[in-house]
C-alpha positions as a LaTeX table, in Angstrom:
\begin{tabular}{lrrr}
\hline
Residue & $x$ (\AA) & $y$ (\AA) & $z$ (\AA) \\
\hline
Met1 & 54.99 & $-33.44$ & $-12.34$ \\
Arg2 & 58.43 & $-34.07$ & $-10.83$ \\
Tyr3 & 61.30 & $-32.64$ & $-12.86$ \\
Cys4 & 63.65 & $-35.58$ & $-13.26$ \\
Leu5 & 67.29 & $-34.62$ & $-13.74$ \\
Thr6 & 69.03 & $-37.04$ & $-16.06$ \\
Thr7 & 72.74 & $-37.72$ & $-16.23$ \\
Ala8 & 72.84 & $-35.97$ & $-19.58$ \\
Ala9 & 71.20 & $-32.90$ & $-18.14$ \\
Leu10 & 73.68 & $-32.84$ & $-15.29$ \\
Ala11 & 76.57 & $-33.02$ & $-17.71$ \\
Ala12 & 75.10 & $-30.24$ & $-19.77$ \\
Gly13 & 74.57 & $-28.17$ & $-16.66$ \\
Val14 & 78.29 & $-28.25$ & $-15.89$ \\
Ala15 & 78.96 & $-26.36$ & $-19.12$ \\
Phe16 & 77.12 & $-23.37$ & $-17.63$ \\
Met17 & 78.44 & $-20.45$ & $-19.70$ \\
Thr18 & 79.51 & $-20.00$ & $-23.32$ \\
Ala19 & 81.57 & $-17.49$ & $-25.22$ \\
Ala20 & 78.33 & $-15.96$ & $-26.42$ \\
Ala21 & 77.70 & $-14.22$ & $-23.10$ \\
Ala22 & 76.88 & $-10.60$ & $-23.72$ \\
Ser23 & 79.15 & $-8.75$ & $-21.29$ \\
Ala24 & 80.97 & $-9.57$ & $-18.10$ \\
Thr25 & 78.70 & $-7.53$ & $-15.86$ \\
Asp26 & 75.36 & $-8.22$ & $-17.58$ \\
Leu27 & 73.28 & $-10.60$ & $-15.47$ \\
Glu28 & 70.09 & $-12.13$ & $-16.79$ \\
Val29 & 67.43 & $-12.45$ & $-14.09$ \\
Thr30 & 64.37 & $-14.58$ & $-14.80$ \\
His31 & 61.04 & $-14.18$ & $-13.00$ \\
Trp32 & 57.28 & $-14.31$ & $-13.62$ \\
Trp33 & 56.43 & $-10.80$ & $-12.41$ \\
Thr34 & 54.66 & $-9.30$ & $-15.42$ \\
Ser35 & 51.50 & $-7.56$ & $-14.15$ \\
Gly36 & 51.49 & $-3.79$ & $-13.74$ \\
Gly37 & 52.21 & $-3.77$ & $-10.03$ \\
Glu38 & 54.79 & $-6.55$ & $-10.32$ \\
Ala39 & 56.64 & $-4.82$ & $-13.17$ \\
Ala40 & 56.85 & $-1.63$ & $-11.09$ \\
Ala41 & 58.36 & $-3.60$ & $-8.21$ \\
Val42 & 60.88 & $-5.39$ & $-10.46$ \\
Gly43 & 61.96 & $-1.99$ & $-11.74$ \\
Glu44 & 63.11 & $-1.11$ & $-8.22$ \\
Leu45 & 65.30 & $-4.22$ & $-8.04$ \\
Ala46 & 66.79 & $-3.53$ & $-11.46$ \\
Lys47 & 67.52 & 0.12 & $-10.57$ \\
Ala48 & 69.27 & $-0.87$ & $-7.34$ \\
Phe49 & 71.34 & $-3.57$ & $-9.05$ \\
Asp50 & 72.34 & $-1.28$ & $-11.93$ \\
Ala51 & 73.62 & 1.19 & $-9.34$ \\
Thr52 & 76.33 & $-1.35$ & $-8.43$ \\
Gly53 & 77.86 & $-0.94$ & $-11.90$ \\
Asn54 & 76.38 & $-4.18$ & $-13.17$ \\
His55 & 73.38 & $-4.45$ & $-15.48$ \\
Trp56 & 70.08 & $-6.25$ & $-14.82$ \\
Val57 & 69.01 & $-8.06$ & $-18.01$ \\
Asp58 & 65.32 & $-8.67$ & $-17.51$ \\
Gly59 & 64.16 & $-12.20$ & $-18.27$ \\
Ala60 & 60.45 & $-11.89$ & $-17.49$ \\
Ile61 & 58.39 & $-14.95$ & $-18.45$ \\
Ala62 & 54.72 & $-14.19$ & $-19.04$ \\
Gly63 & 52.22 & $-16.27$ & $-17.11$ \\
Ser64 & 52.20 & $-17.67$ & $-13.62$ \\
Gly65 & 54.89 & $-19.54$ & $-11.75$ \\
Gly66 & 53.40 & $-22.77$ & $-13.06$ \\
Thr67 & 54.22 & $-21.61$ & $-16.58$ \\
Ala68 & 57.60 & $-20.09$ & $-15.79$ \\
Arg69 & 59.17 & $-22.69$ & $-13.49$ \\
Pro70 & 59.42 & $-25.51$ & $-16.07$ \\
Ile71 & 61.14 & $-23.09$ & $-18.47$ \\
Met72 & 63.58 & $-21.95$ & $-15.80$ \\
Ile73 & 64.34 & $-25.50$ & $-14.72$ \\
Ser74 & 64.78 & $-26.66$ & $-18.32$ \\
Arg75 & 67.33 & $-23.94$ & $-18.98$ \\
Ile76 & 69.33 & $-24.74$ & $-15.85$ \\
Thr77 & 69.37 & $-28.50$ & $-16.45$ \\
Gly78 & 70.00 & $-27.98$ & $-20.17$ \\
Gly79 & 73.22 & $-26.00$ & $-19.72$ \\
Asp80 & 71.83 & $-22.53$ & $-20.45$ \\
Pro81 & 71.49 & $-21.06$ & $-16.95$ \\
Met82 & 70.50 & $-17.51$ & $-16.22$ \\
Gly83 & 72.42 & $-15.43$ & $-13.70$ \\
Ala84 & 69.63 & $-15.53$ & $-11.12$ \\
Thr85 & 66.09 & $-16.79$ & $-11.00$ \\
Gln86 & 63.01 & $-16.27$ & $-8.88$ \\
Phe87 & 61.31 & $-19.17$ & $-7.15$ \\
Asn88 & 59.03 & $-19.25$ & $-4.14$ \\
His89 & 61.21 & $-20.07$ & $-1.17$ \\
Gly90 & 60.46 & $-23.58$ & $-0.09$ \\
Arg91 & 60.83 & $-26.83$ & $-1.98$ \\
Gln92 & 60.57 & $-25.68$ & $-5.59$ \\
Ala93 & 64.32 & $-25.74$ & $-6.27$ \\
Glu94 & 65.38 & $-28.59$ & $-4.00$ \\
Glu95 & 66.08 & $-31.05$ & $-6.81$ \\
Leu96 & 68.24 & $-28.49$ & $-8.60$ \\
Val97 & 70.18 & $-27.95$ & $-5.39$ \\
Gln98 & 70.54 & $-31.68$ & $-4.78$ \\
Ala99 & 71.83 & $-32.07$ & $-8.34$ \\
Gly100 & 74.62 & $-29.59$ & $-7.65$ \\
Leu101 & 73.37 & $-26.99$ & $-10.11$ \\
Met102 & 72.73 & $-24.09$ & $-7.71$ \\
Arg103 & 75.21 & $-21.85$ & $-5.97$ \\
Asp104 & 75.85 & $-22.19$ & $-2.24$ \\
Leu105 & 75.40 & $-18.74$ & $-0.68$ \\
Thr106 & 76.43 & $-19.70$ & 2.85 \\
Asp107 & 79.68 & $-17.68$ & 2.80 \\
Ile108 & 77.84 & $-14.52$ & 1.71 \\
Ala109 & 75.06 & $-15.14$ & 4.22 \\
Thr110 & 77.57 & $-15.59$ & 7.04 \\
Lys111 & 79.58 & $-12.50$ & 6.07 \\
Glu112 & 76.47 & $-10.32$ & 5.89 \\
Lys113 & 74.81 & $-11.90$ & 8.96 \\
Trp114 & 71.59 & $-12.90$ & 7.22 \\
Thr115 & 70.56 & $-14.97$ & 10.23 \\
Glu116 & 70.44 & $-11.75$ & 12.26 \\
Ile117 & 68.54 & $-9.56$ & 9.78 \\
Val118 & 66.11 & $-11.94$ & 8.04 \\
Arg119 & 62.91 & $-12.55$ & 9.93 \\
Pro120 & 61.07 & $-14.75$ & 10.64 \\
Lys121 & 63.77 & $-17.44$ & 10.88 \\
Ser122 & 61.65 & $-19.81$ & 8.78 \\
Leu123 & 62.44 & $-17.77$ & 5.66 \\
Leu124 & 66.11 & $-18.73$ & 5.74 \\
Asp125 & 65.18 & $-22.22$ & 6.89 \\
Ser126 & 63.30 & $-22.59$ & 3.61 \\
Cys127 & 66.46 & $-21.58$ & 1.75 \\
Thr128 & 68.57 & $-24.10$ & 3.65 \\
Ile129 & 69.32 & $-27.65$ & 2.51 \\
Asp130 & 71.78 & $-29.85$ & 4.42 \\
Gly131 & 72.92 & $-26.88$ & 6.46 \\
Lys132 & 73.76 & $-24.65$ & 3.48 \\
Ile133 & 71.89 & $-21.56$ & 2.29 \\
Tyr134 & 70.92 & $-21.51$ & $-1.38$ \\
Cys135 & 68.60 & $-18.55$ & $-1.82$ \\
Val136 & 67.94 & $-14.94$ & $-0.88$ \\
Pro137 & 64.40 & $-14.32$ & 0.42 \\
Val138 & 63.17 & $-10.91$ & $-0.75$ \\
Asn139 & 59.67 & $-10.65$ & 0.68 \\
Ile140 & 56.95 & $-12.21$ & 2.77 \\
His141 & 53.90 & $-12.88$ & 0.65 \\
Ser142 & 50.79 & $-14.08$ & 2.40 \\
Trp143 & 47.96 & $-15.69$ & 0.47 \\
Gln144 & 45.46 & $-15.15$ & 3.26 \\
Trp145 & 43.60 & $-12.02$ & 2.18 \\
Leu146 & 40.12 & $-11.13$ & 1.00 \\
Trp147 & 40.17 & $-7.95$ & $-1.11$ \\
Leu148 & 36.89 & $-6.06$ & $-1.28$ \\
Ser149 & 35.54 & $-3.37$ & $-3.60$ \\
Asn150 & 33.93 & $-0.67$ & $-1.46$ \\
Glu151 & 32.20 & 0.63 & $-4.61$ \\
Ala152 & 30.58 & $-2.74$ & $-5.30$ \\
Phe153 & 29.06 & $-3.03$ & $-1.83$ \\
Glu154 & 27.84 & 0.55 & $-1.94$ \\
Lys155 & 26.14 & $-0.16$ & $-5.28$ \\
Ala156 & 24.56 & $-3.31$ & $-3.82$ \\
Gly157 & 23.32 & $-1.39$ & $-0.81$ \\
Val158 & 25.06 & $-3.51$ & 1.81 \\
Ala159 & 27.82 & $-2.76$ & 4.28 \\
Val160 & 31.39 & $-3.79$ & 3.48 \\
Pro161 & 31.80 & $-7.20$ & 5.17 \\
Lys162 & 34.03 & $-7.63$ & 8.19 \\
Asp163 & 34.62 & $-11.36$ & 7.67 \\
Trp164 & 33.99 & $-14.29$ & 5.32 \\
Asn165 & 30.60 & $-15.12$ & 6.79 \\
Glu166 & 29.30 & $-11.59$ & 6.22 \\
Phe167 & 30.73 & $-11.73$ & 2.70 \\
Val168 & 28.82 & $-14.91$ & 1.90 \\
Ala169 & 25.65 & $-13.37$ & 3.35 \\
Ala170 & 26.08 & $-10.32$ & 1.10 \\
Ala171 & 26.43 & $-12.39$ & $-2.10$ \\
Pro172 & 22.71 & $-12.33$ & $-3.09$ \\
Ala173 & 22.63 & $-8.53$ & $-2.90$ \\
Leu174 & 25.74 & $-8.30$ & $-5.07$ \\
Glu175 & 24.28 & $-10.68$ & $-7.64$ \\
Lys176 & 21.03 & $-8.71$ & $-7.72$ \\
Ala177 & 23.08 & $-5.59$ & $-8.52$ \\
Gly178 & 24.78 & $-7.40$ & $-11.43$ \\
Ile179 & 28.05 & $-7.86$ & $-9.57$ \\
Val180 & 30.01 & $-11.12$ & $-9.41$ \\
Pro181 & 30.43 & $-11.78$ & $-5.66$ \\
Leu182 & 33.82 & $-13.51$ & $-5.81$ \\
Ala183 & 36.37 & $-13.23$ & $-8.64$ \\
Val184 & 38.41 & $-16.42$ & $-9.18$ \\
Gly185 & 40.47 & $-16.65$ & $-12.37$ \\
Gly186 & 40.82 & $-19.80$ & $-14.43$ \\
Gln187 & 44.45 & $-20.63$ & $-13.60$ \\
Pro188 & 44.53 & $-23.82$ & $-11.47$ \\
Trp189 & 46.75 & $-22.32$ & $-8.78$ \\
Gln190 & 44.12 & $-19.67$ & $-8.03$ \\
Ala191 & 41.44 & $-22.23$ & $-7.17$ \\
Ser192 & 43.90 & $-24.32$ & $-5.16$ \\
Gly193 & 45.17 & $-21.24$ & $-3.32$ \\
Ala194 & 41.63 & $-20.10$ & $-2.51$ \\
Phe195 & 40.92 & $-23.49$ & $-0.91$ \\
Asp196 & 44.14 & $-23.32$ & 1.12 \\
Val197 & 43.16 & $-19.87$ & 2.40 \\
Leu198 & 39.75 & $-21.19$ & 3.40 \\
Leu199 & 41.40 & $-24.14$ & 5.14 \\
Ala200 & 43.55 & $-21.79$ & 7.24 \\
Ala201 & 40.77 & $-19.24$ & 7.87 \\
Val202 & 37.78 & $-21.51$ & 8.48 \\
Gly203 & 39.70 & $-24.42$ & 9.97 \\
Gly204 & 42.46 & $-22.52$ & 11.73 \\
Lys205 & 46.23 & $-22.91$ & 11.85 \\
Asp206 & 46.26 & $-26.25$ & 13.68 \\
Thr207 & 43.83 & $-27.75$ & 11.18 \\
Phe208 & 45.91 & $-26.46$ & 8.27 \\
Leu209 & 49.11 & $-27.97$ & 9.69 \\
Lys210 & 47.44 & $-31.28$ & 10.55 \\
Val211 & 46.61 & $-31.67$ & 6.88 \\
Tyr212 & 49.62 & $-30.22$ & 5.07 \\
Gln213 & 52.43 & $-30.67$ & 7.59 \\
Asp214 & 51.37 & $-33.89$ & 9.33 \\
Lys215 & 49.78 & $-35.27$ & 6.14 \\
Asp216 & 46.93 & $-36.76$ & 8.20 \\
Ala217 & 44.70 & $-38.32$ & 5.53 \\
Ala218 & 42.10 & $-39.58$ & 8.02 \\
Phe219 & 41.67 & $-36.08$ & 9.38 \\
Ala220 & 41.49 & $-34.69$ & 5.81 \\
Ala221 & 38.55 & $-37.03$ & 5.19 \\
Gly222 & 36.76 & $-36.02$ & 8.41 \\
Pro223 & 34.08 & $-33.55$ & 9.49 \\
Glu224 & 36.41 & $-30.62$ & 10.27 \\
Ile225 & 37.62 & $-30.53$ & 6.67 \\
Gly226 & 34.04 & $-31.10$ & 5.57 \\
Lys227 & 33.27 & $-27.62$ & 6.95 \\
Val228 & 36.06 & $-26.19$ & 4.82 \\
Phe229 & 34.67 & $-27.88$ & 1.72 \\
Lys230 & 31.27 & $-26.35$ & 2.51 \\
Ala231 & 32.95 & $-22.92$ & 2.47 \\
Ala232 & 34.72 & $-23.83$ & $-0.77$ \\
Asp233 & 31.36 & $-24.79$ & $-2.25$ \\
Asp234 & 30.04 & $-21.35$ & $-1.31$ \\
Ala235 & 33.10 & $-19.82$ & $-2.96$ \\
Arg236 & 32.67 & $-21.66$ & $-6.25$ \\
Lys237 & 28.98 & $-20.74$ & $-6.41$ \\
Met238 & 29.84 & $-17.08$ & $-5.85$ \\
Ser239 & 32.56 & $-17.14$ & $-8.51$ \\
Lys240 & 30.49 & $-18.58$ & $-11.37$ \\
Gly241 & 30.44 & $-15.43$ & $-13.48$ \\
Thr242 & 34.12 & $-14.52$ & $-13.29$ \\
Asn243 & 35.06 & $-15.55$ & $-16.85$ \\
Val244 & 38.70 & $-14.39$ & $-16.76$ \\
Gln245 & 41.90 & $-16.40$ & $-16.74$ \\
Asp246 & 44.73 & $-14.45$ & $-15.09$ \\
Trp247 & 44.81 & $-13.47$ & $-11.42$ \\
Asn248 & 45.36 & $-9.79$ & $-12.16$ \\
Gln249 & 42.33 & $-9.78$ & $-14.46$ \\
Ala250 & 40.29 & $-11.05$ & $-11.52$ \\
Thr251 & 41.85 & $-8.36$ & $-9.32$ \\
Asn252 & 40.87 & $-5.77$ & $-11.93$ \\
Met253 & 37.25 & $-6.88$ & $-11.56$ \\
Val254 & 37.45 & $-5.86$ & $-7.90$ \\
Ile255 & 39.27 & $-2.63$ & $-8.76$ \\
Thr256 & 36.53 & $-1.66$ & $-11.24$ \\
Gly257 & 33.64 & $-2.76$ & $-9.02$ \\
Lys258 & 32.61 & $-5.63$ & $-11.31$ \\
Ala259 & 33.29 & $-8.09$ & $-8.50$ \\
Gly260 & 32.70 & $-7.78$ & $-4.79$ \\
Gly261 & 35.88 & $-9.49$ & $-3.67$ \\
Gln262 & 38.80 & $-11.77$ & $-4.41$ \\
Ile263 & 40.77 & $-14.25$ & $-2.32$ \\
Met264 & 44.34 & $-13.50$ & $-3.35$ \\
Gly265 & 47.77 & $-12.92$ & $-1.91$ \\
Asp266 & 49.00 & $-9.50$ & $-0.91$ \\
Trp267 & 50.65 & $-9.09$ & $-4.33$ \\
Ala268 & 47.18 & $-7.90$ & $-5.40$ \\
Gln269 & 47.97 & $-4.66$ & $-3.57$ \\
Gly270 & 50.39 & $-3.72$ & $-6.32$ \\
Glu271 & 47.53 & $-3.72$ & $-8.82$ \\
Phe272 & 45.37 & $-1.48$ & $-6.63$ \\
Gln273 & 48.32 & 0.89 & $-6.26$ \\
Val274 & 49.00 & 1.10 & $-10.00$ \\
Ala275 & 45.28 & 1.82 & $-10.51$ \\
Gly276 & 45.51 & 4.72 & $-8.06$ \\
Lys277 & 43.20 & 3.12 & $-5.50$ \\
Val278 & 43.53 & 3.94 & $-1.80$ \\
Ala279 & 43.37 & 1.27 & 0.90 \\
Gly280 & 40.54 & 1.89 & 3.35 \\
Lys281 & 38.81 & 4.29 & 0.97 \\
Asp282 & 38.43 & 2.55 & $-2.39$ \\
Tyr283 & 39.04 & $-0.99$ & $-1.21$ \\
Ser284 & 39.18 & $-2.97$ & 1.99 \\
Cys285 & 41.25 & $-5.96$ & 3.02 \\
Leu286 & 40.58 & $-8.80$ & 5.43 \\
Pro287 & 43.66 & $-10.78$ & 6.52 \\
Gly288 & 42.71 & $-14.37$ & 7.28 \\
Leu289 & 39.32 & $-13.56$ & 5.69 \\
Gly290 & 38.53 & $-11.71$ & 8.92 \\
Leu291 & 38.28 & $-15.04$ & 10.76 \\
Asn292 & 41.85 & $-16.04$ & 11.62 \\
Pro293 & 44.30 & $-13.20$ & 10.87 \\
Met294 & 47.61 & $-14.92$ & 10.16 \\
Ile295 & 50.59 & $-14.28$ & 7.92 \\
Ala296 & 52.01 & $-17.18$ & 5.96 \\
Thr297 & 55.78 & $-17.12$ & 5.68 \\
Gly298 & 55.70 & $-17.89$ & 1.99 \\
Gly299 & 57.07 & $-15.49$ & $-0.57$ \\
Asp300 & 59.70 & $-15.02$ & $-3.21$ \\
Ala301 & 63.40 & $-15.72$ & $-3.24$ \\
Phe302 & 66.23 & $-15.63$ & $-5.74$ \\
Tyr303 & 68.45 & $-18.60$ & $-6.49$ \\
Phe304 & 71.74 & $-18.43$ & $-8.36$ \\
Pro305 & 72.77 & $-21.18$ & $-10.79$ \\
Leu306 & 76.44 & $-22.12$ & $-10.69$ \\
Leu307 & 78.41 & $-20.17$ & $-13.30$ \\
Lys308 & 82.02 & $-20.58$ & $-14.38$ \\
Asp309 & 82.33 & $-16.98$ & $-15.61$ \\
Glu310 & 84.16 & $-15.17$ & $-12.80$ \\
Ala311 & 82.77 & $-11.70$ & $-13.58$ \\
Lys312 & 79.20 & $-12.97$ & $-13.65$ \\
Ser313 & 79.78 & $-14.86$ & $-10.42$ \\
Lys314 & 80.89 & $-11.58$ & $-8.83$ \\
Ala315 & 77.77 & $-9.92$ & $-10.23$ \\
Gln316 & 75.69 & $-12.64$ & $-8.56$ \\
Glu317 & 77.25 & $-11.72$ & $-5.23$ \\
Ala318 & 76.46 & $-8.05$ & $-5.83$ \\
Leu319 & 72.84 & $-8.92$ & $-6.60$ \\
Ala320 & 72.49 & $-11.09$ & $-3.50$ \\
Thr321 & 73.74 & $-8.21$ & $-1.37$ \\
Thr322 & 71.51 & $-5.68$ & $-3.16$ \\
Leu323 & 68.35 & $-7.72$ & $-2.65$ \\
Leu324 & 68.69 & $-7.49$ & 1.12 \\
Asp325 & 69.83 & $-3.86$ & 1.22 \\
Pro326 & 67.42 & $-1.88$ & 3.47 \\
Lys327 & 66.62 & 0.74 & 0.81 \\
Thr328 & 65.97 & $-1.94$ & $-1.80$ \\
Gln329 & 63.75 & $-3.85$ & 0.61 \\
Val330 & 61.59 & $-0.77$ & 1.22 \\
Ala331 & 61.33 & 0.37 & $-2.41$ \\
Phe332 & 60.57 & $-3.12$ & $-3.73$ \\
Asn333 & 58.04 & $-4.21$ & $-1.12$ \\
Leu334 & 56.08 & $-0.96$ & $-1.09$ \\
Lys335 & 55.36 & $-1.50$ & $-4.78$ \\
Lys336 & 54.98 & $-5.28$ & $-4.60$ \\
Gly337 & 52.44 & $-5.16$ & $-1.78$ \\
Ser338 & 54.47 & $-7.66$ & 0.23 \\
Leu339 & 56.23 & $-7.35$ & 3.57 \\
Pro340 & 60.01 & $-6.94$ & 3.85 \\
Val341 & 62.16 & $-9.76$ & 5.19 \\
Arg342 & 64.11 & $-7.29$ & 7.33 \\
Gly343 & 62.64 & $-6.06$ & 10.58 \\
Asp344 & 64.90 & $-2.99$ & 10.75 \\
Val345 & 63.56 & $-0.99$ & 7.79 \\
Asp346 & 61.44 & 2.18 & 7.75 \\
Leu347 & 57.94 & 1.50 & 6.46 \\
Asn348 & 56.19 & 4.72 & 7.46 \\
Ala349 & 54.88 & 4.91 & 3.89 \\
Ala350 & 52.98 & 1.63 & 4.27 \\
Asn351 & 49.24 & 1.79 & 3.50 \\
Asp352 & 46.44 & 0.55 & 5.76 \\
Cys353 & 46.52 & $-3.01$ & 4.44 \\
Met354 & 50.29 & $-3.36$ & 4.67 \\
Lys355 & 50.13 & $-2.01$ & 8.22 \\
Lys356 & 47.65 & $-4.76$ & 9.09 \\
Gly357 & 50.15 & $-7.31$ & 7.78 \\
Leu358 & 53.04 & $-5.74$ & 9.67 \\
Asp359 & 51.01 & $-5.78$ & 12.90 \\
Ile360 & 50.18 & $-9.47$ & 12.48 \\
Leu361 & 53.84 & $-10.21$ & 11.76 \\
Ala362 & 54.98 & $-8.24$ & 14.81 \\
Lys363 & 52.63 & $-10.27$ & 17.01 \\
Gly364 & 54.17 & $-13.48$ & 15.68 \\
Asn365 & 50.95 & $-14.80$ & 14.17 \\
Val366 & 52.77 & $-16.65$ & 11.42 \\
Met367 & 52.56 & $-20.05$ & 9.75 \\
Pro368 & 54.31 & $-21.89$ & 6.93 \\
Trp369 & 52.62 & $-22.18$ & 3.55 \\
Thr370 & 52.13 & $-25.05$ & 1.15 \\
Asp371 & 55.29 & $-24.38$ & $-0.91$ \\
Gln372 & 57.28 & $-25.01$ & 2.24 \\
Leu373 & 55.38 & $-28.12$ & 3.30 \\
Met374 & 54.73 & $-30.13$ & 0.14 \\
Ser375 & 56.52 & $-31.17$ & $-3.02$ \\
Gln376 & 55.61 & $-29.76$ & $-6.42$ \\
Asp377 & 54.13 & $-33.16$ & $-7.34$ \\
Thr378 & 51.59 & $-32.88$ & $-4.54$ \\
Gln379 & 50.91 & $-29.23$ & $-5.31$ \\
Lys380 & 50.12 & $-30.11$ & $-8.92$ \\
Gln381 & 47.68 & $-32.84$ & $-7.89$ \\
Lys382 & 45.96 & $-30.39$ & $-5.58$ \\
Glu383 & 45.77 & $-27.74$ & $-8.30$ \\
Asp384 & 44.18 & $-30.21$ & $-10.71$ \\
Leu385 & 41.54 & $-31.18$ & $-8.15$ \\
Phe386 & 40.49 & $-27.67$ & $-7.20$ \\
Ser387 & 40.60 & $-26.40$ & $-10.76$ \\
Glu388 & 38.03 & $-29.07$ & $-11.56$ \\
Phe389 & 36.07 & $-28.38$ & $-8.37$ \\
Phe390 & 35.64 & $-24.68$ & $-9.15$ \\
Ser391 & 34.85 & $-25.20$ & $-12.84$ \\
Asn392 & 32.58 & $-28.25$ & $-12.51$ \\
Gln393 & 29.57 & $-27.70$ & $-10.26$ \\
Gly394 & 28.72 & $-31.39$ & $-10.79$ \\
Leu395 & 31.71 & $-32.51$ & $-8.74$ \\
Thr396 & 30.13 & $-33.01$ & $-5.33$ \\
Val397 & 31.66 & $-31.79$ & $-2.10$ \\
Glu398 & 31.79 & $-35.38$ & $-0.83$ \\
Asp399 & 33.63 & $-36.70$ & $-3.88$ \\
Ala400 & 36.04 & $-33.77$ & $-3.89$ \\
Gln401 & 36.87 & $-34.28$ & $-0.21$ \\
Lys402 & 37.50 & $-37.98$ & $-0.77$ \\
Arg403 & 39.90 & $-37.18$ & $-3.62$ \\
Phe404 & 41.57 & $-34.54$ & $-1.46$ \\
Ala405 & 42.15 & $-37.06$ & 1.34 \\
Asp406 & 43.67 & $-39.44$ & $-1.20$ \\
Ile407 & 46.12 & $-36.72$ & $-2.27$ \\
Val408 & 47.06 & $-36.04$ & 1.36 \\
Ser409 & 47.60 & $-39.76$ & 1.96 \\
Ser410 & 50.31 & $-39.92$ & $-0.70$ \\
Ala411 & 51.70 & $-36.38$ & $-0.21$ \\
Asp412 & 55.44 & $-35.89$ & 0.09 \\
\hline
\end{tabular}
């Protein structure tokens, strides 16, 4: 659904702040980071911001980004903006920017030389509209991981897989041992994300970009994407017994050995860490599903709605600076499971899985992700399709691929 910004909403948005604001240096920050690992990471941001003399007022919204974003957007367009808000860097906030409701950070970015410290360059490119920078990227989150329970494979009597093909081959042994091979939660974005990961891993980077960047509908309907749908069919068959909704509940199935694996972004690492699990010992990780190790340059960023309150505007500047501070970058990303956006920070404390990601990043094996390539309208259509595909075994691979090609043909 596209969030249409009416004239009335724009007028309301200009009001921005009211006399009811709590205190001059309190800054409400909205986000959807509510799982155990995410909450621990947010705590690092809040601690660093509070050290500036301001106060982080936590505005966590339970649920996924799909739940939180409409609430955030409604508040901004309705004249009740927060001080700062999380979005995924890319196209999620472009209409708010085009409507003049978001703060231009170009002066701060120039003063602090963000173009020299933020890497890869595509992160700031995704924050830039008409030559102006509107967000602060805080991490690099890659979707392209398969997380594996070493305990589950030991119980099933098979070796921990080294790639997707070995994982599929091990599924019967896992099922025989009473273990769900692949945990996929019921939220639509999880099914859609799993398909996108398969597209990049099975098809490769060029195939991924031909579909989502070039929007080549004929190619999306062809045999190369047919192979990806075959892999997606394997995935849905292996995930039949998941029976959980939230992504972190699915991750917990892997943590507890109830599931063999999960396709999920590197934010899942935060959950393993909170549970006291050790990478390489208790769990294993396969970037690019072990087939095409790549790092997507997606992730999280903070945007700042325009405010008329001078003190709060100053607090916004302090937060923007704090988010990119080297110490903040290390503390936050170590707990979030993501990679820092600065290449000049000390990450000696990184675990085995994070080191794999850092190595891939250092080699330049990067690619853009769907949030950077497609509008939220197209993303929603894709989520609806793959939610149905994973939940309805009666939807054939052929019909699903045809519908997918139709979505690509009208993608924007």
